[in-house]
Short mmCIF file of C-alpha atoms in Angstrom, two decimals:
data_model
loop_
_atom_site.label_atom_id
_atom_site.label_comp_id
_atom_site.label_asym_id
_atom_site.label_seq_id
_atom_site.Cartn_x
_atom_site.Cartn_y
_atom_site.Cartn_z
CA UNK W 29 -124.66 175.59 -63.19
CA UNK W 30 -126.63 177.14 -60.31
CA UNK W 31 -123.48 178.06 -58.37
CA UNK W 32 -123.67 180.30 -55.27
CA UNK W 33 -121.80 182.57 -54.93
CA UNK W 34 -121.66 183.40 -58.63
CA UNK W 35 -118.19 182.71 -60.10
CA UNK W 36 -116.29 185.40 -61.94
CA UNK W 37 -116.00 183.21 -65.05
CA UNK W 38 -117.96 180.00 -65.64
CA UNK W 39 -118.08 178.55 -69.14
CA UNK W 40 -120.17 175.37 -69.48
CA UNK W 41 -119.71 172.89 -72.28
CA UNK W 42 -122.01 173.85 -75.10
CA UNK W 43 -122.89 170.24 -75.81
CA UNK W 44 -124.00 169.30 -72.30
CA UNK W 45 -121.31 166.65 -71.88
CA UNK W 46 -120.45 165.28 -68.43
CA UNK W 47 -117.60 163.40 -66.86
CA UNK W 48 -118.98 160.21 -65.30
CA UNK W 49 -117.15 158.81 -62.27
CA UNK W 50 -116.56 155.10 -61.95
CA UNK W 51 -117.21 153.19 -58.72
CA UNK W 52 -113.72 153.85 -57.31
CA UNK W 53 -112.37 157.21 -58.49
CA UNK W 54 -108.86 158.35 -57.57
CA UNK W 55 -107.72 161.69 -56.16
CA UNK W 56 -104.26 163.11 -56.90
CA UNK W 57 -102.91 165.91 -54.69
CA UNK W 58 -99.77 167.91 -55.39
CA UNK W 59 -97.54 169.64 -52.82
CA UNK W 60 -99.53 172.03 -50.61
CA UNK W 61 -102.83 170.38 -51.51
CA UNK W 62 -102.76 167.70 -48.81
CA UNK W 63 -105.20 169.46 -46.45
CA UNK W 64 -107.79 170.00 -49.18
CA UNK W 65 -107.39 166.37 -50.25
CA UNK W 66 -108.12 165.23 -46.68
CA UNK W 67 -111.23 167.39 -46.59
CA UNK W 68 -112.49 166.07 -49.94
CA UNK W 69 -111.87 162.46 -48.97
CA UNK W 70 -113.75 162.97 -45.71
CA UNK W 71 -116.72 164.97 -47.02
CA UNK W 72 -117.22 163.42 -50.46
CA UNK W 73 -116.35 160.01 -49.09
CA UNK W 74 -119.16 160.30 -46.54
CA UNK W 75 -121.70 161.25 -49.19
CA UNK W 76 -120.62 158.89 -51.97
CA UNK W 77 -118.89 155.98 -50.28
CA UNK W 78 -115.72 156.69 -52.26
CA UNK W 79 -112.32 156.20 -50.67
CA UNK W 80 -110.62 158.48 -53.24
CA UNK W 81 -107.18 156.87 -53.05
CA UNK W 82 -104.13 158.32 -54.75
CA UNK W 83 -103.87 157.07 -58.34
CA UNK W 84 -101.70 154.01 -58.89
CA UNK W 85 -99.12 153.34 -61.55
CA UNK W 86 -98.70 156.90 -62.78
CA UNK W 87 -102.38 157.39 -63.62
CA UNK W 88 -103.66 160.97 -63.60
CA UNK W 89 -106.59 160.52 -61.24
CA UNK W 90 -110.22 161.49 -61.71
CA UNK W 91 -109.77 164.60 -59.54
CA UNK W 92 -106.44 166.42 -59.48
CA UNK W 93 -105.50 169.10 -56.95
CA UNK W 94 -102.66 171.54 -57.42
CA UNK W 95 -101.41 174.67 -55.66
CA UNK W 96 -99.68 176.87 -58.22
CA UNK W 97 -99.76 180.66 -57.74
CA UNK W 98 -98.04 181.13 -61.08
CA UNK W 99 -101.07 179.84 -62.95
CA UNK W 100 -103.29 182.40 -61.18
CA UNK W 101 -100.85 185.28 -61.06
CA UNK W 102 -102.27 188.55 -59.78
CA UNK W 103 -105.70 187.18 -58.90
CA UNK W 104 -105.18 187.04 -55.12
CA UNK W 105 -104.54 184.27 -52.59
CA UNK W 106 -108.05 182.80 -52.76
CA UNK W 107 -108.19 182.48 -56.53
CA UNK W 108 -108.88 179.10 -58.09
CA UNK W 109 -109.53 177.47 -61.44
CA UNK W 110 -111.51 174.33 -62.30
CA UNK W 111 -111.40 172.50 -65.62
CA UNK W 112 -113.67 169.50 -66.15
CA UNK W 113 -113.26 167.47 -69.30
CA UNK W 114 -112.89 163.97 -70.69
CA UNK W 115 -110.05 163.13 -68.30
CA UNK W 116 -111.78 164.33 -65.11
CA UNK W 117 -111.53 167.46 -62.99
CA UNK W 118 -108.43 169.55 -62.42
CA UNK W 119 -108.48 172.11 -59.59
CA UNK W 120 -105.75 174.72 -59.20
CA UNK W 121 -105.49 177.21 -56.36
CA UNK W 122 -103.21 180.20 -55.89
CA UNK W 123 -102.86 178.96 -52.30
CA UNK W 124 -104.34 176.15 -50.25
CA UNK W 125 -107.15 178.58 -49.33
CA UNK W 126 -107.91 179.20 -52.99
CA UNK W 127 -107.85 175.48 -53.72
CA UNK W 128 -110.28 174.92 -50.86
CA UNK W 129 -112.69 177.48 -52.34
CA UNK W 130 -112.47 175.54 -55.60
CA UNK W 131 -113.23 172.30 -53.78
CA UNK W 132 -116.43 173.91 -52.48
CA UNK W 133 -117.43 174.70 -56.06
CA UNK W 134 -116.66 171.13 -57.10
CA UNK W 135 -118.99 169.88 -54.38
CA UNK W 136 -121.79 172.12 -55.64
CA UNK W 137 -121.28 170.79 -59.17
CA UNK W 138 -121.76 167.21 -57.93
CA UNK W 139 -125.29 168.02 -56.76
CA UNK W 140 -127.16 168.33 -53.44
CA UNK W 141 -126.56 164.70 -52.44
CA UNK W 142 -122.84 165.50 -52.18
CA UNK W 143 -123.72 167.32 -48.93
CA UNK W 144 -125.10 164.26 -47.16
CA UNK W 145 -123.30 162.43 -44.36
CA UNK W 146 -123.92 158.93 -45.72
CA UNK W 147 -124.60 157.54 -49.20
CA UNK W 148 -128.25 157.24 -50.14
CA UNK W 149 -129.21 153.63 -50.92
CA UNK W 150 -129.11 153.05 -54.63
CA UNK W 151 -127.56 156.45 -55.37
CA UNK W 152 -125.09 155.99 -58.24
CA UNK W 153 -124.04 157.81 -61.36
CA UNK W 154 -122.02 160.69 -59.96
CA UNK W 155 -120.86 163.08 -62.66
CA UNK W 156 -119.61 166.59 -63.33
CA UNK W 157 -120.53 168.90 -66.21
CA UNK W 158 -117.73 169.76 -68.60
CA UNK W 159 -116.86 173.35 -67.71
CA UNK W 160 -114.10 175.91 -67.18
CA UNK W 161 -114.37 178.07 -64.07
CA UNK W 162 -112.01 180.82 -62.92
CA UNK W 163 -112.82 182.67 -59.75
CA UNK W 164 -111.54 184.87 -56.93
CA UNK W 165 -113.26 186.92 -54.22
CA UNK W 166 -113.99 190.61 -54.29
CA UNK W 167 -113.23 191.09 -50.58
CA UNK W 168 -110.74 189.56 -48.16
CA UNK W 169 -113.12 189.77 -45.15
CA UNK W 170 -116.34 187.85 -45.70
CA UNK W 171 -117.80 187.14 -42.31
CA UNK W 172 -120.60 186.24 -39.96
CA UNK W 173 -120.87 187.45 -36.37
CA UNK W 174 -122.52 184.91 -34.05
CA UNK W 175 -123.71 186.18 -30.69
CA UNK W 176 -123.19 183.21 -28.38
CA UNK W 177 -123.45 185.39 -25.25
CA UNK W 178 -127.21 186.07 -25.24
CA UNK W 179 -128.09 182.48 -26.10
CA UNK W 180 -125.28 179.97 -25.84
CA UNK W 181 -124.53 177.76 -28.82
CA UNK W 182 -122.80 174.48 -27.88
CA UNK W 183 -119.44 173.69 -29.43
CA UNK W 184 -120.89 171.31 -32.03
CA UNK W 185 -123.26 174.02 -33.24
CA UNK W 186 -120.33 176.42 -33.69
CA UNK W 187 -118.37 173.79 -35.64
CA UNK W 188 -121.45 173.26 -37.81
CA UNK W 189 -121.57 176.98 -38.58
CA UNK W 190 -117.89 176.92 -39.54
CA UNK W 191 -118.82 174.32 -42.16
CA UNK W 192 -121.78 176.38 -43.33
CA UNK W 193 -119.58 179.46 -43.71
CA UNK W 194 -117.02 177.45 -45.65
CA UNK W 195 -119.74 176.05 -47.93
CA UNK W 196 -120.61 179.63 -48.88
CA UNK W 197 -116.96 180.72 -49.31
CA UNK W 198 -117.13 182.93 -46.23
CA UNK W 199 -113.90 183.14 -44.27
CA UNK W 200 -114.45 184.95 -40.94
CA UNK W 201 -116.39 183.77 -37.89
CA UNK W 202 -116.69 186.59 -35.35
CA UNK W 203 -117.68 185.11 -31.98
CA UNK W 204 -119.38 187.52 -29.57
CA UNK W 205 -118.23 185.76 -26.39
CA UNK W 206 -119.25 188.11 -23.55
CA UNK W 207 -122.12 190.41 -22.71
CA UNK W 208 -124.43 191.41 -19.87
CA UNK W 209 -126.31 188.12 -20.26
CA UNK W 210 -123.38 185.71 -20.17
CA UNK W 211 -119.62 185.06 -20.29
CA UNK W 212 -118.83 182.16 -22.62
CA UNK W 213 -115.07 181.48 -22.51
CA UNK W 214 -113.02 179.85 -19.77
CA UNK W 215 -110.32 182.07 -18.24
CA UNK W 216 -108.23 179.96 -15.89
CA UNK W 217 -106.99 182.74 -13.65
CA UNK W 218 -110.54 184.06 -13.16
CA UNK W 219 -112.71 180.92 -12.71
CA UNK W 220 -115.79 182.81 -11.50
CA UNK W 221 -116.22 184.31 -14.97
CA UNK W 222 -117.68 180.97 -16.01
CA UNK W 223 -118.68 179.53 -12.63
CA UNK W 224 -120.96 182.55 -12.08
CA UNK W 225 -120.90 184.66 -15.23
CA UNK W 226 -121.86 181.89 -17.65
CA UNK W 227 -125.29 181.26 -16.10
CA UNK W 228 -128.48 183.28 -15.71
CA UNK W 229 -131.55 182.33 -13.75
CA UNK W 230 -134.09 182.95 -16.52
CA UNK W 231 -134.55 184.71 -19.86
CA UNK W 232 -137.16 187.06 -21.21
CA UNK W 233 -139.29 185.33 -23.87
CA UNK W 234 -139.39 187.71 -26.79
CA UNK W 235 -138.34 191.34 -26.98
CA UNK W 236 -137.72 193.26 -23.77
CA UNK W 237 -141.24 194.73 -24.00
CA UNK W 238 -142.67 191.22 -23.71
CA UNK W 239 -144.31 190.33 -20.38
CA UNK W 240 -143.38 186.66 -20.82
CA UNK W 241 -140.43 184.79 -19.29
CA UNK W 242 -138.70 181.49 -19.80
CA UNK W 243 -137.98 180.43 -16.24
CA UNK W 244 -135.44 177.78 -17.29
CA UNK W 245 -131.88 178.72 -16.21
CA UNK W 246 -129.70 179.27 -19.24
CA UNK W 247 -125.97 179.20 -19.85
CA UNK W 248 -122.85 177.40 -20.90
CA UNK W 249 -119.29 178.18 -21.90
CA UNK W 250 -116.42 176.92 -24.00
CA UNK W 251 -113.43 175.39 -22.24
CA UNK W 252 -110.04 176.47 -23.46
CA UNK W 253 -109.67 173.15 -25.26
CA UNK W 254 -113.07 173.72 -26.90
CA UNK W 255 -111.78 177.04 -28.21
CA UNK W 256 -108.55 175.46 -29.45
CA UNK W 257 -110.63 172.86 -31.28
CA UNK W 258 -112.90 175.49 -32.85
CA UNK W 259 -109.92 177.57 -34.00
CA UNK W 260 -108.11 174.53 -35.44
CA UNK W 261 -111.27 173.21 -37.11
CA UNK W 262 -111.88 176.60 -38.69
CA UNK W 263 -108.26 176.95 -39.82
CA UNK W 264 -108.49 173.62 -41.67
CA UNK W 265 -111.39 175.16 -43.59
CA UNK W 266 -109.58 178.47 -44.08
CA UNK W 267 -111.95 180.35 -41.78
CA UNK W 268 -110.51 182.88 -39.34
CA UNK W 269 -112.09 183.10 -35.88
CA UNK W 270 -112.22 186.60 -34.36
CA UNK W 271 -112.98 186.63 -30.60
CA UNK W 272 -114.87 189.50 -28.97
CA UNK W 273 -114.54 190.45 -25.30
CA UNK W 274 -116.71 193.48 -24.53
CA UNK W 275 -115.30 196.50 -22.67
CA UNK W 276 -116.19 198.77 -20.93
CA UNK W 277 -119.94 198.32 -21.45
CA UNK W 278 -121.98 195.13 -21.88
CA UNK W 279 -120.14 193.81 -18.82
CA UNK W 280 -122.75 192.91 -16.18
CA UNK W 281 -121.93 189.18 -16.35
CA UNK W 282 -118.29 189.94 -15.53
CA UNK W 283 -119.27 192.31 -12.70
CA UNK W 284 -121.67 189.70 -11.29
CA UNK W 285 -118.74 187.27 -11.15
CA UNK W 286 -116.22 189.79 -9.77
CA UNK W 287 -118.08 192.68 -8.09
CA UNK W 288 -114.88 194.73 -7.68
CA UNK W 289 -114.90 195.32 -11.44
CA UNK W 290 -117.98 197.53 -11.11
CA UNK W 291 -118.62 201.02 -9.78
CA UNK W 292 -118.89 199.99 -6.14
CA UNK W 293 -119.34 203.51 -4.80
CA UNK W 294 -122.69 203.94 -6.57
CA UNK W 295 -124.00 200.36 -6.92
CA UNK W 296 -124.11 197.38 -4.60
CA UNK W 297 -122.28 195.27 -7.16
CA UNK W 298 -122.15 192.28 -4.78
CA UNK W 299 -125.91 191.96 -5.24
CA UNK W 300 -125.78 191.90 -9.04
CA UNK W 301 -126.63 188.79 -11.01
CA UNK W 302 -126.07 187.89 -14.63
CA UNK W 303 -128.70 189.94 -16.44
CA UNK W 304 -131.85 188.08 -17.47
CA UNK W 305 -133.20 190.83 -19.71
CA UNK W 306 -132.28 192.25 -23.12
CA UNK W 307 -131.05 195.70 -23.97
CA UNK W 308 -128.11 197.65 -22.54
CA UNK W 309 -127.27 197.30 -18.86
CA UNK W 310 -126.22 200.33 -16.84
CA UNK W 311 -123.67 198.19 -14.98
CA UNK W 312 -120.38 198.99 -16.69
CA UNK W 313 -116.74 198.55 -15.72
CA UNK W 314 -115.11 200.95 -13.28
CA UNK W 315 -112.33 203.09 -14.82
CA UNK W 316 -109.52 201.85 -12.59
CA UNK W 317 -106.03 200.45 -13.05
CA UNK W 318 -107.12 197.26 -11.30
CA UNK W 319 -109.80 196.72 -13.96
CA UNK W 320 -107.21 197.23 -16.69
CA UNK W 321 -104.93 194.63 -15.09
CA UNK W 322 -107.85 192.20 -14.79
CA UNK W 323 -108.69 192.45 -18.49
CA UNK W 324 -105.05 192.29 -19.49
CA UNK W 325 -105.08 188.91 -17.76
CA UNK W 326 -108.15 187.93 -19.75
CA UNK W 327 -106.53 188.98 -23.02
CA UNK W 328 -103.26 187.24 -22.20
CA UNK W 329 -105.10 183.92 -22.06
CA UNK W 330 -107.19 184.84 -25.10
CA UNK W 331 -104.12 185.45 -27.23
CA UNK W 332 -102.80 181.99 -26.39
CA UNK W 333 -106.05 180.45 -27.62
CA UNK W 334 -106.26 182.48 -30.84
CA UNK W 335 -102.78 182.38 -32.43
CA UNK W 336 -101.78 185.44 -34.43
CA UNK W 337 -101.23 183.47 -37.62
CA UNK W 338 -104.89 182.43 -37.73
CA UNK W 339 -106.56 185.21 -35.72
CA UNK W 340 -104.61 188.48 -35.97
CA UNK W 341 -107.66 190.58 -34.98
CA UNK W 342 -109.13 190.85 -31.48
CA UNK W 343 -112.52 192.55 -31.07
CA UNK W 344 -113.06 194.61 -27.92
CA UNK W 345 -116.64 195.74 -28.50
CA UNK W 346 -116.43 199.32 -27.24
CA UNK W 347 -120.06 200.13 -28.04
CA UNK W 348 -123.17 201.16 -26.13
CA UNK W 349 -121.59 202.12 -22.82
CA UNK W 350 -124.06 204.02 -20.59
CA UNK W 351 -122.35 206.78 -18.60
CA UNK W 352 -124.81 207.18 -15.71
CA UNK W 353 -122.76 205.30 -13.12
CA UNK W 354 -119.58 207.18 -14.07
CA UNK W 355 -121.39 210.51 -13.73
CA UNK W 356 -122.59 209.51 -10.25
CA UNK W 357 -119.28 207.99 -9.12
CA UNK W 358 -116.86 210.18 -7.19
CA UNK W 359 -114.09 207.71 -8.03
CA UNK W 360 -114.83 207.96 -11.74
CA UNK W 361 -114.94 211.76 -11.59
CA UNK W 362 -111.54 211.80 -9.86
CA UNK W 363 -110.27 209.52 -12.60
CA UNK W 364 -111.46 211.93 -15.27
CA UNK W 365 -109.51 214.72 -13.57
CA UNK W 366 -106.38 212.57 -13.13
CA UNK W 367 -106.36 211.47 -16.76
CA UNK W 368 -107.32 214.87 -18.14
CA UNK W 369 -109.84 213.29 -20.51
CA UNK W 370 -112.98 214.83 -21.91
CA UNK W 371 -115.59 213.75 -19.38
CA UNK W 372 -117.27 210.37 -19.34
CA UNK W 373 -116.90 209.92 -23.11
CA UNK W 374 -113.18 210.36 -22.56
CA UNK W 375 -113.19 207.50 -20.06
CA UNK W 376 -114.67 205.17 -22.68
CA UNK W 377 -111.97 206.25 -25.13
CA UNK W 378 -109.33 205.72 -22.44
CA UNK W 379 -110.37 202.08 -22.12
CA UNK W 380 -110.26 201.56 -25.88
CA UNK W 381 -106.94 203.32 -26.42
CA UNK W 382 -105.29 201.38 -23.61
CA UNK W 383 -106.11 198.03 -25.18
CA UNK W 384 -105.40 199.35 -28.66
CA UNK W 385 -101.82 200.01 -27.54
CA UNK W 386 -101.63 196.84 -25.43
CA UNK W 387 -102.71 194.57 -28.29
CA UNK W 388 -100.51 196.33 -30.85
CA UNK W 389 -97.48 195.75 -28.61
CA UNK W 390 -98.22 192.02 -28.84
CA UNK W 391 -98.54 191.94 -32.61
CA UNK W 392 -102.34 191.99 -32.74
CA UNK W 393 -104.82 194.35 -34.31
CA UNK W 394 -107.71 195.78 -32.34
CA UNK W 395 -111.10 195.94 -33.99
CA UNK W 396 -114.23 197.36 -32.39
CA UNK W 397 -117.67 198.72 -33.15
CA UNK W 398 -117.72 202.19 -34.69
CA UNK W 399 -118.09 203.97 -31.32
CA UNK W 400 -114.35 203.39 -30.81
CA UNK W 401 -113.67 206.14 -33.35
CA UNK W 402 -114.82 208.78 -30.91
CA UNK W 403 -111.54 208.92 -28.98
CA UNK W 404 -109.02 208.38 -31.74
CA UNK W 405 -107.26 205.13 -32.65
CA UNK W 406 -103.80 203.77 -33.29
CA UNK W 407 -102.83 203.29 -36.92
CA UNK W 408 -103.40 199.53 -36.96
CA UNK W 409 -106.87 199.50 -35.40
CA UNK W 410 -109.90 198.58 -37.51
CA UNK W 411 -113.59 199.44 -37.22
CA UNK W 412 -116.78 197.38 -37.53
CA UNK W 413 -119.27 199.89 -38.91
CA UNK W 414 -122.69 198.90 -37.56
CA UNK W 415 -124.60 202.19 -37.15
CA UNK W 416 -125.05 202.58 -40.88
CA UNK W 417 -122.23 203.53 -43.22
CA UNK W 418 -121.18 206.77 -41.52
CA UNK W 419 -118.71 205.27 -39.07
CA UNK W 420 -117.11 203.20 -41.79
CA UNK W 421 -116.80 206.20 -44.08
CA UNK W 422 -115.18 208.28 -41.34
CA UNK W 423 -112.78 205.47 -40.42
CA UNK W 424 -111.77 204.75 -44.01
CA UNK W 425 -111.24 208.43 -44.81
CA UNK W 426 -109.01 208.61 -41.70
CA UNK W 427 -106.92 205.70 -42.98
CA UNK W 428 -108.35 202.90 -40.84
CA UNK W 429 -109.43 199.53 -42.19
CA UNK W 430 -113.16 198.91 -42.06
CA UNK W 431 -115.53 195.95 -41.99
CA UNK W 432 -118.98 197.05 -43.15
CA UNK W 433 -121.88 195.52 -41.18
CA UNK W 434 -124.59 198.21 -41.17
CA UNK W 435 -127.64 197.35 -39.11
CA UNK W 436 -129.93 198.68 -41.82
CA UNK W 437 -128.72 196.08 -44.34
CA UNK W 438 -127.09 192.99 -42.81
CA UNK W 439 -128.42 192.41 -39.29
CA UNK W 440 -129.95 188.98 -39.79
CA UNK W 441 -131.86 189.08 -36.51
CA UNK W 442 -134.16 191.57 -38.27
CA UNK W 443 -137.41 190.14 -39.60
CA UNK W 444 -137.45 188.70 -43.12
CA UNK W 445 -140.97 189.73 -44.12
CA UNK W 446 -143.88 191.85 -42.88
CA UNK W 447 -146.81 190.26 -41.13
CA UNK W 448 -147.47 188.57 -37.82
CA UNK W 449 -146.21 185.09 -38.72
CA UNK W 450 -142.52 185.94 -38.42
CA UNK W 451 -141.24 184.42 -35.15
CA UNK W 452 -140.58 187.14 -32.56
CA UNK W 453 -140.23 189.81 -35.27
CA UNK W 454 -137.38 192.19 -34.46
CA UNK W 455 -136.22 195.31 -36.26
CA UNK W 456 -137.31 196.08 -39.78
CA UNK W 457 -137.99 194.00 -42.86
CA UNK W 458 -134.81 192.78 -44.54
CA UNK W 459 -135.86 190.42 -47.33
CA UNK W 460 -133.64 188.06 -49.27
CA UNK W 461 -133.67 190.60 -52.09
CA UNK W 462 -132.74 193.44 -49.70
CA UNK W 463 -129.65 191.53 -48.59
CA UNK W 464 -128.80 190.67 -52.20
CA UNK W 465 -128.72 194.38 -53.01
CA UNK W 466 -126.35 195.20 -50.12
CA UNK W 467 -123.26 197.08 -51.29
CA UNK W 468 -120.26 197.07 -48.89
CA UNK W 469 -118.53 200.09 -50.43
CA UNK W 470 -120.62 203.27 -50.17
CA UNK W 471 -120.45 205.49 -53.26
CA UNK W 472 -119.33 208.51 -51.21
CA UNK W 473 -115.91 206.98 -50.52
CA UNK W 474 -112.85 208.18 -52.39
CA UNK W 475 -110.84 205.51 -54.19
CA UNK W 476 -108.09 205.76 -51.58
CA UNK W 477 -110.57 205.33 -48.72
CA UNK W 478 -112.41 202.49 -50.51
CA UNK W 479 -109.18 200.49 -50.43
CA UNK W 480 -109.56 200.41 -46.63
CA UNK W 481 -112.83 198.45 -46.82
CA UNK W 482 -111.62 194.97 -45.93
CA UNK W 483 -115.05 193.57 -46.66
CA UNK W 484 -118.26 192.99 -44.77
CA UNK W 485 -120.00 190.68 -42.35
CA UNK W 486 -123.56 189.82 -41.46
CA UNK W 487 -124.40 190.05 -37.75
CA UNK W 488 -126.66 187.67 -35.83
CA UNK W 489 -127.72 188.87 -32.37
CA UNK W 490 -129.48 186.07 -30.51
CA UNK W 491 -131.70 187.68 -27.88
CA UNK W 492 -134.75 186.05 -29.47
CA UNK W 493 -132.96 183.03 -30.96
CA UNK W 494 -133.14 180.43 -28.25
CA UNK W 495 -131.68 177.48 -30.18
CA UNK W 496 -130.03 176.32 -33.39
CA UNK W 497 -133.32 176.07 -35.28
CA UNK W 498 -134.09 179.73 -34.62
CA UNK W 499 -130.59 180.79 -35.66
CA UNK W 500 -130.91 178.78 -38.88
CA UNK W 501 -134.26 180.41 -39.63
CA UNK W 502 -132.89 183.93 -39.27
CA UNK W 503 -129.59 183.30 -41.04
CA UNK W 504 -130.78 181.30 -44.06
CA UNK W 505 -131.38 181.76 -46.88
CA UNK W 506 -130.21 185.37 -46.46
CA UNK W 507 -126.62 184.31 -45.78
CA UNK W 508 -126.46 182.87 -49.30
CA UNK W 509 -127.38 186.29 -50.71
CA UNK W 510 -124.85 187.99 -48.46
CA UNK W 511 -122.14 185.53 -49.51
CA UNK W 512 -122.67 186.48 -53.14
CA UNK W 513 -122.46 190.21 -52.40
CA UNK W 514 -119.04 189.86 -50.74
CA UNK W 515 -117.55 187.21 -53.02
CA UNK W 516 -118.83 188.02 -56.50
CA UNK W 517 -118.18 191.11 -58.56
CA UNK W 518 -121.78 192.18 -58.97
CA UNK W 519 -123.16 195.28 -60.71
CA UNK W 520 -124.45 198.24 -58.75
CA UNK W 521 -127.30 197.22 -56.41
CA UNK W 522 -130.13 198.49 -58.57
CA UNK W 523 -128.76 196.60 -61.60
CA UNK W 524 -128.30 193.21 -59.97
CA UNK W 525 -130.18 190.32 -61.51
CA UNK W 526 -132.13 189.16 -58.49
CA UNK W 527 -134.40 186.97 -60.62
CA UNK W 528 -131.38 184.96 -61.79
CA UNK W 529 -130.11 184.64 -58.22
CA UNK W 530 -133.55 183.49 -57.07
CA UNK W 531 -133.56 180.86 -59.81
CA UNK W 532 -130.15 179.58 -58.69
CA UNK W 533 -131.47 179.42 -55.13
CA UNK W 534 -133.83 176.62 -56.19
CA UNK W 535 -130.84 174.28 -56.40
CA UNK W 536 -129.29 175.83 -53.32
CA UNK W 537 -132.34 175.11 -51.18
CA UNK W 538 -131.77 171.42 -51.98
CA UNK W 539 -128.18 171.75 -50.74
CA UNK W 540 -129.38 173.38 -47.53
CA UNK W 541 -131.93 170.59 -47.12
CA UNK W 542 -129.18 167.98 -47.43
CA UNK W 543 -127.14 169.89 -44.84
CA UNK W 544 -130.09 169.93 -42.43
CA UNK W 545 -130.41 173.72 -42.37
CA UNK W 546 -133.81 174.87 -41.06
CA UNK W 547 -134.05 177.94 -43.29
CA UNK W 548 -137.05 180.19 -43.83
CA UNK W 549 -138.95 178.77 -46.82
CA UNK W 550 -139.60 181.19 -49.71
CA UNK W 551 -143.34 180.98 -49.01
CA UNK W 552 -143.02 181.96 -45.36
CA UNK W 553 -142.50 180.23 -42.03
CA UNK W 554 -143.75 176.73 -41.44
CA UNK W 555 -146.21 176.36 -38.53
CA UNK W 556 -143.54 175.11 -36.14
CA UNK W 557 -141.25 178.02 -37.02
CA UNK W 558 -143.73 180.64 -35.80
CA UNK W 559 -143.86 181.97 -32.23
CA UNK W 560 -147.48 183.15 -31.95
CA UNK W 561 -148.26 185.65 -29.25
CA UNK W 562 -144.68 186.63 -28.46
CA UNK W 563 -144.22 190.40 -28.90
CA UNK W 564 -141.51 191.72 -31.16
CA UNK W 565 -140.24 195.19 -31.86
CA UNK W 566 -141.21 197.52 -33.37
CA UNK W 567 -144.93 196.86 -33.24
CA UNK W 568 -147.09 196.88 -36.34
CA UNK W 569 -147.44 200.30 -37.91
CA UNK W 570 -144.10 201.72 -36.77
CA UNK W 571 -142.39 203.30 -39.80
CA UNK W 572 -139.07 201.79 -40.91
CA UNK W 573 -135.73 203.49 -40.45
CA UNK W 574 -134.03 204.86 -43.54
#
């Protein structure tokens, strides 16, 4: 049935029979299924022209939705079952989230045209194959990190990616909202964060070794109502939004807006601008109580925008914090002595531990990149393991929950093939097959530690992705492979049937086409997808990392 991700159980009718819909099918929704029914009426109605009314006069309906955990006992909250036969399609979910995952499968079964926004003229004859499908995800955290700080993605583009995640049964959107190159979320008590911090004068064109520049000013931000809309839109599709505010490094945009946040005794912070280059800025936050109070104010507003019931985790970054300014700062050295911490590394840990405690006191869970392990964490904190598996292994063995996102496997900004045609080729080759063979749970983990692996996410850093088309190219089709690795219960990586997955992708490319996704074609980039003459990194001939 060419389903992606691969269901746990899918039994087609051996005789090839199909249920044919009439011109005005009905949709019946039981208690708890109302939200999924609204979604189906909106999405399938747009593609087919159907109104999908409730059945009249006690009729059963062509499509029937039910939330009944008893029928899927022990299979988890996102489990679902679909049965298609002579009387139509019956979908059952353990919860509304599970039912919604089943609705996504139903849409795939209807064919690629079910993803269009208007009916195609003359398109009739909608049908479903007789089948029995029972399914549930392997992992609870199945995510994508979108870096909207380096290159801003307008609100509509973010909402579109929520839909694309949902279509692939992914359930976490991690938004990287702040960095040296831009601050992307409105904070009412600190208006200069967006008045100043959301805009840079120009951007380097290509990797930071490139001599070329795009002299067009770049920026943008989400208003608080934009964020509320994104969170609500995602919640309707059972996608959790995890916000990230970087501290204490990756903070030049914030310091440019409020110079007192920086190390004023070693740098003329009043002269700083939002950074126009890529890499890691030396301009980090000063280790003062005033800076803590400032960011507490930021997080207070953030927590109002991301309610705990839909976004229990808050990401604080915590990675890649250069220590040069702290070493040179008399104020920072006094702070080290006052706190009794272990040098400049101890100051970074002090920042992390403060907000670990602060967030926990407000019923939230801190999550950060694996550098946050270096100073010790509260029991509820979680770790995003990006520098390979090592950080995740250490965190899980210490009893912390882990999201696996190792750069070597699931950084989708890395190039998809060798050769000079890849647009602004960054990192190392990560093919569709490489991503399909990604395994979130490293074999070295004990069974007890493996239970702390919440799941995995693919990360998309946008330094060289200047618009939606470039993001699409880097993310797809590899996100489809990633979705299968975190949803389906696949064999060990070396035993996975990549040829079968590749065959199912033939139908999936047609779905992506209908959705308007500008993916990388299997045969390589199209002429307008290339960026000739723009240097990437590493250069040709540099050996890959292992």
